Each structure stands twice: as C-alpha cells, then as structure tokens.
C-alpha cells in the first residue's frame, strides 16, 4: 500500500475505536436478549510443568488460555471503515467472562496476564492470555517412584450461572503441541470434560470445563539414587554372617547398614505427603530395616554361642544331630581336611582321644629302665603325678572338644542364616520391581 493508503487505514481505525466504545460499558454482559445465555468457548494449551510439590500436593504449570465469545455491541460494517476486519485492543476495554481456576492453590490468587484481545467485525472476540497457575492435586504416592498422577484443572465462571453464561470446551483435550518436556514427569494426555454442577449455595446450575492432566513419573533418577543404593546396602546385611566371629565387626556391620537405610528412609519421608498410604519404596525400606534388625539380633545370639567357654554344657544330642550333621552338610561347613561328602575326621579323632585310658598313660610312663621290681620307693609318687597329668590333659581335651563343637554350631548357624537372608533380600527386591511393573 502507498503511504496515503496506510494513513487512511489509521484514520479509519481511530474512528472505529471511537465509534465502538462511545456508548459501550464493559461492566454488562454483552447480549441483545438478557434472558439468553452467552456462549463462551475455552481452550487450554499446556506449555510447561514448572513444579510438582508432592508434599503440599500443589501443581505449578504454565498455561495458555484461549477464551472466545460473541459481543453483540461491538460489531461493525467493515466496508464503512476502509475494509478493517479486525482490531487488537487492550482486554480491559471489553467485557470479559470471569473464568477462574476453581482448584486454585495460589495464595495471591493471580489471574491471567492483561493481554490484548482480537476483535472481529462480526463481534467475535478472542482472548489469548498466558497464566502461571498453582492448582491443588491429590497425590497418590503408593507406588512411588513408579507412580502416575491425575491432576485436574477446573475452569468455570464465579458469578454467572449456566442460564447466563454457557461455558464449553473447544476441543476434547488440551493442546500439547507446544509443551516443553519435563525432566521428572511425562505427560500422557490432557482430556477435557464439561460438567454442570448445582452447588449447595445456589439453585442454578454452574457449568465448568475440567482438564485432567495425566502424568507419569520418570523413575530413572530415583532408581539410581534411592533404590539401587538400598538394594546394594541390603545385600551387605547377610554378609555379616560370613564374617569370622573373632573379628569383632559382625554387630557393627549390621548397625552401620541399619543407619544407612534410616538415612534413605528419612530422605523419602521428607518429600512425601504425610498420608496414610506408605510409598512402595518406603515399604521396601521398612522391610529391609526389619530384616537387618533381625539379622543383628541373630548375630548377637550366635556370637554368644560362639564364645561359650570351657564351663559350658555339652552340645545337646538333638543339636548335634540336627546342626552338626544335617545342617553342616547342607551348608558345606567342614573342618580342615574334610569335605562335604567325607566322614567327620575330627569327631573320630576326638573319639580316639577320648578313648585313651589311664592304663595307656601309665604304660607310657613305665620305661624299660625302671621295672616294677626296682625303684619301688618312687613308684607310687610317679603313678600319682602321671595320673594327675593325664587327667588334666583329658579334661583339657574335653574342654577343647566342647568349645570346638559350640564354635562349629555357631559357624553352621551363621552360614544357614546367611543363605536365608540372601534369599529374603532377593525376593523382596523382585517383589518391589514386580509391583512397580
């Protein structure tokens, strides 16, 4: 267009704006018949998920809200104004529907940004405005960190009922074409539904449009930072049974593992809402901590069995038969020189040692240099000393054998509980991953 034409367009625009708003009031609903409802169409575009506060159950999102309606008082003949079909004016100049977010959780109650509206010659108004909203969202963390959430965004008029303002959704779902991917949440969809509700305060129906945001958590961060360390620490608890009892580190290992899991449990509890439902990873932590507490208590009991002194009672026959025979073969616990399939040499040697008679000791004391007929004066004293020494030796061998049996009982119990707790940790890990799937 030539500069003269552009100047004419500007004069027509000023004249159009003056003529339209000369007797216009933005406070009244723009309808010719006040008994008829004004149709307002709503469409929401999700641009970004800013934050999901699970503890306070608040979703912060960045939305583009589009509202369209027909203003009967703002129509013109475009031929009279140089062919101008649409103009853009501040939204405060025209009447606007009081569409708000019903489940707003923002303490400031901030509304949409004051942007321009597009006014067409037939009175059709389109108002596009961005808004950062904080909405309440009921968070279910039963399967955290493998959970999904459904957050609802309910839009409706605050003062106009359904007989005055009929609110409808333009599409069956929110628009996600301009959505910026979130590092923690994956958006599966945003379906829209129209509801007509009669509240207890009023007898008139109030329509609203509810967008349900379907979210699924990206669990990689929590798997590598909370779940895998817990699984690896849990596998250290059964290894406490494999430590030698004389090392003095069996109980301290169990207590250290328990404290480490307590720290992980506190990290999860700080980010979760104080609800009755316990997260899946929290259940795993509690089960693992219970198992480690039981293993530490069993370790203390087995340490007491291992350190039974010479004054302890002999191993009961049932324990000898069950633990030293069957469980020892099952857990492959054997002494030096034995194997899982070889006979118990140590028991046979102990039986041979126990079968030594005082006569053999006496016979060993007699030598060819001191026959019975000679050295008669020293014979009684010598027999008494040899008998005393043999008795002390037999008592020492019996105490050693009794102490060794109790140590072997403790060792067999250690190996047995080690495999039992390894199996428990494996089954709990598989159960957690199975529930997550």
Tab-separated table of C-alpha atoms in Angstrom:
chain	number	residue	atom	x	y	z
A	1	UNK	CA	0.000	0.000	0.000
A	2	UNK	CA	1.061	3.580	-0.602
A	3	UNK	CA	1.716	5.912	2.351
A	4	UNK	CA	-1.581	7.640	1.717
A	5	UNK	CA	-3.496	4.359	1.972
A	6	UNK	CA	-1.716	3.463	5.205
A	7	UNK	CA	-2.649	6.839	6.655
A	8	UNK	CA	-6.279	6.285	5.660
A	9	UNK	CA	-6.276	2.908	7.400
A	10	UNK	CA	-5.013	4.549	10.578
A	11	UNK	CA	-7.747	7.212	10.495
A	12	UNK	CA	-10.409	4.544	9.985
A	13	UNK	CA	-9.032	2.569	12.921
A	14	UNK	CA	-9.185	5.568	15.234
A	15	UNK	CA	-12.681	6.378	14.056
A	16	UNK	CA	-13.743	2.741	14.533
A	17	UNK	CA	-12.376	2.618	18.064
A	18	UNK	CA	-14.126	5.877	18.967
A	19	UNK	CA	-17.463	4.788	17.486
A	20	UNK	CA	-17.404	1.349	19.109
A	21	UNK	CA	-16.701	2.478	22.644
A	22	UNK	CA	-18.618	5.769	22.639
A	23	UNK	CA	-21.608	4.239	24.453
A	24	UNK	CA	-20.075	0.907	25.488
A	25	UNK	CA	-19.837	-0.406	29.055
A	26	UNK	CA	-17.534	-3.286	29.929
A	27	UNK	CA	-19.500	-3.991	33.117
A	28	UNK	CA	-22.594	-5.503	31.457
A	29	UNK	CA	-22.987	-8.865	29.789
A	30	UNK	CA	-22.933	-8.146	26.013
A	31	UNK	CA	-26.167	-9.804	24.816
A	32	UNK	CA	-29.186	-8.410	22.990
A	33	UNK	CA	-31.608	-10.592	24.962
A	34	UNK	CA	-30.760	-10.735	28.678
A	35	UNK	CA	-32.758	-13.948	29.059
A	36	UNK	CA	-30.435	-15.839	26.747
A	37	UNK	CA	-27.114	-17.337	27.816
A	38	UNK	CA	-23.853	-16.105	26.353
A	39	UNK	CA	-21.756	-18.894	24.830
A	40	UNK	CA	-18.106	-18.860	25.893
A	41	UNK	CA	-15.628	-21.358	24.445
A	42	UNK	CA	-12.500	-22.316	26.382
A	43	UNK	CA	-9.307	-23.964	25.158
A	44	UNK	CA	-6.199	-24.579	27.270
A	45	UNK	CA	-2.695	-25.247	25.971
A	46	UNK	CA	-0.146	-26.760	28.357
A	47	UNK	CA	3.218	-25.113	27.817
A	48	UNK	CA	5.287	-26.313	30.775
A	49	UNK	CA	5.114	-28.139	34.099
A	50	UNK	CA	7.081	-25.911	36.415
A	51	UNK	CA	6.881	-27.917	39.622
A	52	UNK	CA	5.020	-30.750	41.308
A	53	UNK	CA	5.090	-30.387	45.079
A	54	UNK	CA	4.063	-33.839	46.308
A	55	UNK	CA	4.329	-32.939	49.982
A	56	UNK	CA	1.934	-29.952	49.704
A	57	UNK	CA	0.014	-31.503	46.780
A	58	UNK	CA	0.341	-28.446	44.532
A	59	UNK	CA	0.963	-28.470	40.767
A	60	UNK	CA	2.548	-25.379	39.228
A	61	UNK	CA	2.045	-25.166	35.474
A	62	UNK	CA	2.373	-22.642	32.685
A	63	UNK	CA	-0.777	-22.454	30.542
A	64	UNK	CA	-2.018	-20.596	27.505
A	65	UNK	CA	-5.728	-19.920	27.971
A	66	UNK	CA	-7.909	-19.028	24.977
A	67	UNK	CA	-11.439	-17.695	25.516
A	68	UNK	CA	-13.806	-16.794	22.692
A	69	UNK	CA	-17.289	-15.266	22.808
A	70	UNK	CA	-19.632	-13.048	20.813
A	71	UNK	CA	-20.088	-9.411	21.834
A	72	UNK	CA	-23.346	-8.120	20.347
A	73	UNK	CA	-22.401	-4.468	20.988
A	74	UNK	CA	-19.021	-4.486	19.193
A	75	UNK	CA	-19.954	-5.374	15.599
A	76	UNK	CA	-19.404	-3.062	12.610
A	77	UNK	CA	-19.632	-2.943	8.866
A	78	UNK	CA	-16.086	-3.256	7.624
A	79	UNK	CA	-16.923	-1.527	4.346
A	80	UNK	CA	-17.681	1.681	6.256
A	81	UNK	CA	-14.246	1.647	7.881
A	82	UNK	CA	-11.938	1.046	4.988
A	83	UNK	CA	-12.285	-2.744	4.988
A	84	UNK	CA	-10.938	-3.176	8.537
A	85	UNK	CA	-11.967	-6.702	9.558
A	86	UNK	CA	-10.249	-6.971	12.980
A	87	UNK	CA	-8.518	-4.825	15.542
A	88	UNK	CA	-6.434	-5.573	18.617
A	89	UNK	CA	-7.266	-3.616	21.724
A	90	UNK	CA	-6.499	-3.956	25.442
A	91	UNK	CA	-8.644	-6.570	27.128
A	92	UNK	CA	-9.703	-4.093	29.803
A	93	UNK	CA	-11.743	-2.185	27.169
A	94	UNK	CA	-14.238	-5.013	26.639
A	95	UNK	CA	-16.427	-7.167	28.819
A	96	UNK	CA	-14.618	-10.370	29.871
A	97	UNK	CA	-16.065	-13.526	31.397
A	98	UNK	CA	-14.911	-14.126	34.963
A	99	UNK	CA	-13.480	-17.576	34.209
A	100	UNK	CA	-11.221	-18.656	37.055
A	101	UNK	CA	-9.461	-21.825	38.163
A	102	UNK	CA	-11.706	-23.388	40.799
A	103	UNK	CA	-8.996	-25.505	42.435
A	104	UNK	CA	-6.546	-22.641	42.671
A	105	UNK	CA	-3.856	-23.126	45.348
A	106	UNK	CA	-2.030	-19.820	44.885
A	107	UNK	CA	-2.109	-17.640	47.970
A	108	UNK	CA	-2.010	-14.482	45.796
A	109	UNK	CA	-4.923	-15.568	43.563
A	110	UNK	CA	-3.136	-14.280	40.478
A	111	UNK	CA	-5.189	-14.295	37.311
A	112	UNK	CA	-4.283	-14.187	33.660
A	113	UNK	CA	-1.945	-11.625	32.172
A	114	UNK	CA	-3.522	-8.437	30.808
A	115	UNK	CA	-3.043	-9.084	27.099
A	116	UNK	CA	-4.874	-7.670	24.087
A	117	UNK	CA	-7.990	-9.173	22.601
A	118	UNK	CA	-8.679	-9.695	18.914
A	119	UNK	CA	-11.996	-8.091	17.959
A	120	UNK	CA	-13.541	-9.016	14.607
A	121	UNK	CA	-16.156	-7.119	12.633
A	122	UNK	CA	-18.908	-9.617	13.457
A	123	UNK	CA	-18.398	-9.057	17.211
A	124	UNK	CA	-16.388	-12.236	17.737
A	125	UNK	CA	-13.753	-11.742	20.458
A	126	UNK	CA	-10.726	-13.983	21.040
A	127	UNK	CA	-8.676	-13.507	24.182
A	128	UNK	CA	-5.375	-15.380	24.417
A	129	UNK	CA	-3.550	-14.963	27.722
A	130	UNK	CA	-0.697	-16.851	29.398
A	131	UNK	CA	-1.025	-17.801	33.048
A	132	UNK	CA	1.144	-19.482	35.683
A	133	UNK	CA	-1.269	-21.453	37.824
A	134	UNK	CA	-0.921	-23.308	41.101
A	135	UNK	CA	-3.617	-25.928	41.390
A	136	UNK	CA	-4.355	-28.435	44.116
A	137	UNK	CA	-3.719	-32.005	43.031
A	138	UNK	CA	-4.496	-35.116	45.040
A	139	UNK	CA	-1.223	-37.037	45.000
A	140	UNK	CA	-1.181	-40.810	45.427
A	141	UNK	CA	2.349	-41.994	46.230
A	142	UNK	CA	1.517	-45.641	46.883
A	143	UNK	CA	3.781	-46.763	44.023
A	144	UNK	CA	6.475	-44.087	44.333
A	145	UNK	CA	8.814	-43.820	42.412
A	146	UNK	CA	6.870	-45.796	39.786
A	147	UNK	CA	3.671	-43.790	40.220
A	148	UNK	CA	1.383	-41.810	37.963
A	149	UNK	CA	-0.750	-38.823	38.908
A	150	UNK	CA	-4.003	-37.325	37.661
A	151	UNK	CA	-4.183	-33.578	38.259
A	152	UNK	CA	-7.397	-31.752	37.433
A	153	UNK	CA	-7.672	-28.162	36.265
A	154	UNK	CA	-11.285	-26.994	36.634
A	155	UNK	CA	-12.264	-23.713	34.965
A	156	UNK	CA	-15.607	-22.014	35.424
A	157	UNK	CA	-17.376	-18.720	35.963
A	158	UNK	CA	-17.501	-17.486	39.534
A	159	UNK	CA	-20.666	-15.342	39.360
A	160	UNK	CA	-22.529	-16.245	36.136
A	161	UNK	CA	-24.636	-19.381	36.274
A	162	UNK	CA	-25.469	-21.655	33.385
A	163	UNK	CA	-28.518	-19.573	32.426
A	164	UNK	CA	-26.334	-16.518	31.905
A	165	UNK	CA	-23.038	-17.955	30.662
A	166	UNK	CA	-22.735	-21.299	28.910
A	167	UNK	CA	-19.110	-22.476	29.117
A	168	UNK	CA	-17.943	-25.150	26.678
A	169	UNK	CA	-14.642	-26.697	25.673
A	170	UNK	CA	-13.451	-26.105	22.141
A	171	UNK	CA	-11.658	-29.495	21.795
A	172	UNK	CA	-11.912	-32.821	23.564
A	173	UNK	CA	-8.476	-32.401	25.122
A	174	UNK	CA	-5.919	-29.778	25.969
A	175	UNK	CA	-3.304	-28.852	23.409
A	176	UNK	CA	0.196	-30.315	23.926
A	177	UNK	CA	1.858	-29.291	20.673
A	178	UNK	CA	3.947	-26.560	22.331
A	179	UNK	CA	4.684	-28.487	25.514
A	180	UNK	CA	8.244	-28.274	26.859
A	181	UNK	CA	9.318	-31.708	28.102
A	182	UNK	CA	9.746	-32.039	31.849
A	183	UNK	CA	12.734	-33.918	33.287
A	184	UNK	CA	10.682	-35.584	36.022
A	185	UNK	CA	7.201	-36.055	34.586
A	186	UNK	CA	5.947	-37.462	31.320
A	187	UNK	CA	2.583	-36.149	30.079
A	188	UNK	CA	0.373	-38.932	28.727
A	189	UNK	CA	-2.611	-36.774	27.821
A	190	UNK	CA	-4.925	-33.961	28.866
A	191	UNK	CA	-8.567	-34.915	28.210
A	192	UNK	CA	-11.282	-32.298	28.727
A	193	UNK	CA	-14.797	-32.818	30.061
A	194	UNK	CA	-17.704	-30.420	30.559
A	195	UNK	CA	-19.635	-30.688	33.822
A	196	UNK	CA	-22.800	-28.979	35.008
A	197	UNK	CA	-22.954	-28.884	38.810
A	198	UNK	CA	-25.534	-27.471	41.190
A	199	UNK	CA	-23.806	-26.301	44.358
A	200	UNK	CA	-25.340	-26.090	47.803
A	201	UNK	CA	-25.259	-22.294	47.852
A	202	UNK	CA	-27.370	-21.775	44.748
A	203	UNK	CA	-30.211	-23.451	42.906
A	204	UNK	CA	-28.899	-22.566	39.424
A	205	UNK	CA	-26.530	-24.913	37.575
A	206	UNK	CA	-22.927	-23.861	37.051
A	207	UNK	CA	-21.065	-25.337	34.054
A	208	UNK	CA	-17.329	-25.896	34.169
A	209	UNK	CA	-14.628	-27.425	31.972
A	210	UNK	CA	-12.215	-29.835	33.670
A	211	UNK	CA	-8.876	-30.752	32.107
A	212	UNK	CA	-7.355	-33.908	33.569
A	213	UNK	CA	-3.579	-33.887	33.282
A	214	UNK	CA	-2.289	-37.471	33.106
A	215	UNK	CA	1.271	-37.650	34.418
A	216	UNK	CA	3.758	-40.482	34.809
A	217	UNK	CA	6.936	-40.081	36.810
A	218	UNK	CA	10.293	-40.687	35.176
A	219	UNK	CA	11.783	-43.114	37.698
A	220	UNK	CA	15.409	-43.234	36.492
A	221	UNK	CA	16.611	-40.597	38.958
A	222	UNK	CA	15.039	-42.342	41.935
A	223	UNK	CA	16.187	-45.798	40.808
A	224	UNK	CA	19.836	-44.755	40.668
A	225	UNK	CA	19.778	-42.525	43.756
A	226	UNK	CA	17.392	-44.256	46.172
A	227	UNK	CA	16.541	-47.797	45.077
A	228	UNK	CA	19.831	-49.255	43.819
A	229	UNK	CA	21.891	-47.989	46.811
A	230	UNK	CA	19.308	-49.523	49.127
A	231	UNK	CA	19.487	-52.872	47.316
A	232	UNK	CA	23.286	-52.895	47.417
A	233	UNK	CA	23.356	-51.956	51.097
A	234	UNK	CA	20.753	-54.640	51.810
A	235	UNK	CA	22.987	-57.323	50.325
A	236	UNK	CA	25.671	-56.350	52.853
A	237	UNK	CA	23.480	-57.445	55.768
A	238	UNK	CA	23.680	-61.234	55.043
A	239	UNK	CA	27.451	-60.917	54.603
A	240	UNK	CA	27.639	-60.059	58.293
A	241	UNK	CA	27.007	-63.760	58.975
A	242	UNK	CA	30.037	-64.636	56.832
A	243	UNK	CA	32.433	-62.517	58.886
A	244	UNK	CA	34.582	-64.536	61.336
A	245	UNK	CA	33.243	-64.309	64.840
A	246	UNK	CA	36.651	-63.375	66.232
A	247	UNK	CA	36.884	-60.281	64.011
A	248	UNK	CA	34.607	-58.261	66.284
A	249	UNK	CA	32.905	-56.492	63.346
A	250	UNK	CA	29.770	-58.587	62.899
A	251	UNK	CA	27.427	-56.480	65.032
A	252	UNK	CA	28.950	-53.159	63.940
A	253	UNK	CA	28.344	-54.036	60.271
A	254	UNK	CA	24.644	-54.677	60.913
A	255	UNK	CA	24.273	-51.436	62.881
A	256	UNK	CA	26.048	-49.447	60.131
A	257	UNK	CA	23.776	-50.875	57.430
A	258	UNK	CA	20.725	-50.098	59.575
A	259	UNK	CA	21.812	-46.476	59.995
A	260	UNK	CA	22.416	-46.122	56.246
A	261	UNK	CA	18.897	-47.346	55.469
A	262	UNK	CA	17.491	-44.979	58.091
A	263	UNK	CA	19.081	-42.055	56.220
A	264	UNK	CA	17.481	-43.207	52.942
A	265	UNK	CA	14.128	-43.585	54.696
A	266	UNK	CA	14.321	-40.024	56.016
A	267	UNK	CA	15.108	-38.705	52.518
A	268	UNK	CA	11.979	-40.349	51.153
A	269	UNK	CA	9.815	-39.219	54.083
A	270	UNK	CA	10.830	-35.564	53.649
A	271	UNK	CA	9.497	-35.391	50.089
A	272	UNK	CA	6.294	-37.402	50.576
A	273	UNK	CA	2.999	-36.061	51.947
A	274	UNK	CA	2.146	-37.225	55.483
A	275	UNK	CA	-0.584	-39.558	54.264
A	276	UNK	CA	-1.694	-42.976	55.424
A	277	UNK	CA	-0.505	-44.669	52.237
A	278	UNK	CA	3.153	-45.689	52.506
A	279	UNK	CA	5.167	-45.450	49.266
A	280	UNK	CA	6.364	-48.661	47.676
A	281	UNK	CA	9.996	-47.750	48.244
A	282	UNK	CA	9.163	-46.882	51.855
A	283	UNK	CA	7.687	-50.353	52.355
A	284	UNK	CA	10.866	-51.824	50.905
A	285	UNK	CA	12.976	-49.761	53.315
A	286	UNK	CA	10.875	-50.814	56.309
A	287	UNK	CA	11.022	-54.490	55.329
A	288	UNK	CA	14.778	-54.298	54.787
A	289	UNK	CA	15.350	-52.497	58.095
A	290	UNK	CA	13.254	-55.125	59.875
A	291	UNK	CA	15.306	-57.872	58.244
A	292	UNK	CA	18.587	-56.198	59.212
A	293	UNK	CA	17.372	-55.725	62.786
A	294	UNK	CA	16.535	-59.428	62.947
A	295	UNK	CA	19.913	-60.356	61.445
A	296	UNK	CA	21.743	-58.181	64.007
A	297	UNK	CA	19.804	-59.806	66.849
A	298	UNK	CA	20.633	-63.280	65.477
A	299	UNK	CA	24.279	-62.257	65.140
A	300	UNK	CA	24.379	-61.312	68.823
A	301	UNK	CA	22.852	-64.678	69.741
A	302	UNK	CA	25.298	-66.575	67.508
A	303	UNK	CA	28.220	-64.628	68.966
A	304	UNK	CA	27.096	-65.740	72.406
A	305	UNK	CA	27.048	-69.347	71.199
A	306	UNK	CA	30.470	-68.997	69.595
A	307	UNK	CA	32.097	-67.679	72.737
A	308	UNK	CA	30.835	-70.428	75.013
A	309	UNK	CA	33.743	-71.073	77.365
A	310	UNK	CA	35.130	-74.306	78.786
A	311	UNK	CA	32.483	-74.262	81.508
A	312	UNK	CA	29.619	-74.569	79.016
A	313	UNK	CA	27.406	-77.593	78.869
A	314	UNK	CA	27.985	-80.132	76.097
A	315	UNK	CA	26.065	-79.750	72.865
A	316	UNK	CA	22.635	-81.423	73.255
A	317	UNK	CA	22.140	-84.609	71.223
A	318	UNK	CA	19.338	-83.077	69.124
A	319	UNK	CA	21.528	-80.063	68.257
A	320	UNK	CA	24.449	-82.361	67.483
A	321	UNK	CA	22.296	-84.450	65.160
A	322	UNK	CA	20.416	-81.542	63.508
A	323	UNK	CA	23.091	-78.867	63.312
A	324	UNK	CA	26.441	-80.632	63.290
A	325	UNK	CA	25.316	-83.472	60.997
A	326	UNK	CA	22.475	-82.399	58.685
A	327	UNK	CA	22.776	-78.600	58.551
A	328	UNK	CA	26.578	-78.736	58.358
A	329	UNK	CA	26.375	-80.971	55.279
A	330	UNK	CA	23.631	-78.760	53.802
A	331	UNK	CA	25.669	-75.568	54.280
A	332	UNK	CA	29.020	-77.245	53.437
A	333	UNK	CA	30.602	-76.322	56.743
A	334	UNK	CA	33.573	-78.602	57.493
A	335	UNK	CA	36.890	-78.520	59.248
A	336	UNK	CA	40.330	-78.504	57.651
A	337	UNK	CA	40.880	-81.774	55.795
A	338	UNK	CA	37.163	-82.527	55.493
A	339	UNK	CA	34.764	-82.012	52.626
A	340	UNK	CA	31.017	-82.000	52.328
A	341	UNK	CA	30.984	-85.701	51.417
A	342	UNK	CA	33.794	-87.050	53.623
A	343	UNK	CA	33.281	-88.506	57.098
A	344	UNK	CA	33.924	-86.335	60.087
A	345	UNK	CA	37.588	-86.908	60.857
A	346	UNK	CA	37.659	-84.503	63.688
A	347	UNK	CA	34.902	-86.360	65.516
A	348	UNK	CA	36.727	-89.639	65.023
A	349	UNK	CA	39.974	-88.180	66.292
A	350	UNK	CA	38.157	-86.726	69.284
A	351	UNK	CA	36.628	-90.116	69.988
A	352	UNK	CA	40.051	-91.716	69.822
A	353	UNK	CA	41.450	-89.074	72.132
A	354	UNK	CA	38.544	-89.535	74.494
A	355	UNK	CA	39.062	-93.288	74.467
A	356	UNK	CA	42.563	-93.134	75.910
A	357	UNK	CA	42.642	-94.967	79.211
A	358	UNK	CA	44.730	-94.208	82.237
A	359	UNK	CA	46.402	-97.575	81.780
A	360	UNK	CA	47.845	-96.420	78.449
A	361	UNK	CA	49.143	-93.319	80.150
A	362	UNK	CA	50.612	-95.407	82.876
A	363	UNK	CA	52.098	-97.816	80.407
A	364	UNK	CA	53.686	-94.956	78.597
A	365	UNK	CA	55.149	-93.771	81.848
A	366	UNK	CA	56.881	-97.078	82.513
A	367	UNK	CA	60.137	-97.467	80.721
A	368	UNK	CA	62.485	-100.339	80.317
A	369	UNK	CA	64.939	-98.520	82.581
A	370	UNK	CA	62.599	-98.622	85.612
A	371	UNK	CA	60.964	-102.039	86.002
A	372	UNK	CA	58.312	-102.829	88.595
A	373	UNK	CA	60.692	-104.529	90.912
A	374	UNK	CA	63.083	-101.644	91.094
A	375	UNK	CA	62.604	-98.009	92.244
A	376	UNK	CA	59.738	-99.160	94.420
A	377	UNK	CA	60.064	-96.088	96.616
A	378	UNK	CA	59.290	-93.743	93.749
A	379	UNK	CA	56.636	-95.850	92.047
A	380	UNK	CA	53.561	-94.583	93.905
A	381	UNK	CA	54.536	-90.924	93.651
A	382	UNK	CA	55.320	-91.326	89.966
A	383	UNK	CA	51.985	-93.020	89.234
A	384	UNK	CA	50.143	-90.272	91.108
A	385	UNK	CA	51.866	-87.483	89.143
A	386	UNK	CA	51.347	-89.243	85.814
A	387	UNK	CA	47.646	-89.815	86.629
A	388	UNK	CA	47.225	-86.154	87.550
A	389	UNK	CA	48.884	-85.013	84.337
A	390	UNK	CA	46.800	-87.432	82.262
A	391	UNK	CA	43.591	-86.251	83.974
A	392	UNK	CA	44.444	-82.609	83.303
A	393	UNK	CA	45.195	-83.464	79.683
A	394	UNK	CA	41.918	-85.355	79.291
A	395	UNK	CA	39.953	-82.512	80.866
A	396	UNK	CA	41.722	-80.032	78.606
A	397	UNK	CA	40.942	-82.151	75.550
A	398	UNK	CA	37.287	-82.446	76.627
A	399	UNK	CA	37.024	-78.682	77.128
A	400	UNK	CA	38.628	-78.046	73.751
A	401	UNK	CA	36.304	-80.525	72.108
A	402	UNK	CA	33.251	-78.968	73.790
A	403	UNK	CA	34.337	-75.420	72.853
A	404	UNK	CA	35.063	-76.513	69.293
A	405	UNK	CA	31.629	-78.085	68.983
A	406	UNK	CA	29.911	-74.902	70.117
A	407	UNK	CA	32.046	-72.866	67.681
A	408	UNK	CA	31.050	-75.181	64.880
A	409	UNK	CA	27.389	-74.864	65.887
A	410	UNK	CA	27.764	-71.074	65.657
A	411	UNK	CA	29.514	-71.360	62.284
A	412	UNK	CA	26.797	-73.615	60.848
A	413	UNK	CA	24.084	-71.236	62.075
A	414	UNK	CA	25.970	-68.305	60.513
A	415	UNK	CA	26.108	-69.980	57.119
A	416	UNK	CA	22.495	-71.114	57.308
A	417	UNK	CA	21.130	-67.659	58.156
A	418	UNK	CA	23.409	-66.051	55.554
A	419	UNK	CA	21.728	-68.007	52.741
A	420	UNK	CA	18.274	-67.463	54.270
A	421	UNK	CA	18.747	-63.688	54.393
A	422	UNK	CA	20.280	-63.602	50.908
A	423	UNK	CA	17.123	-65.295	49.660
A	424	UNK	CA	14.921	-62.831	51.556
A	425	UNK	CA	16.721	-59.790	50.098
A	426	UNK	CA	16.445	-61.227	46.590
A	427	UNK	CA	12.735	-61.995	46.973
A	428	UNK	CA	11.973	-58.536	48.384
A	429	UNK	CA	13.826	-56.842	45.523
A	430	UNK	CA	11.966	-58.941	42.941
A	431	UNK	CA	8.663	-58.203	44.712
A	432	UNK	CA	9.271	-54.430	44.632
A	433	UNK	CA	10.189	-54.454	40.955
A	434	UNK	CA	7.235	-56.722	40.189
A	435	UNK	CA	4.786	-54.361	41.908
A	436	UNK	CA	6.352	-51.453	40.061
A	437	UNK	CA	5.825	-53.199	36.742
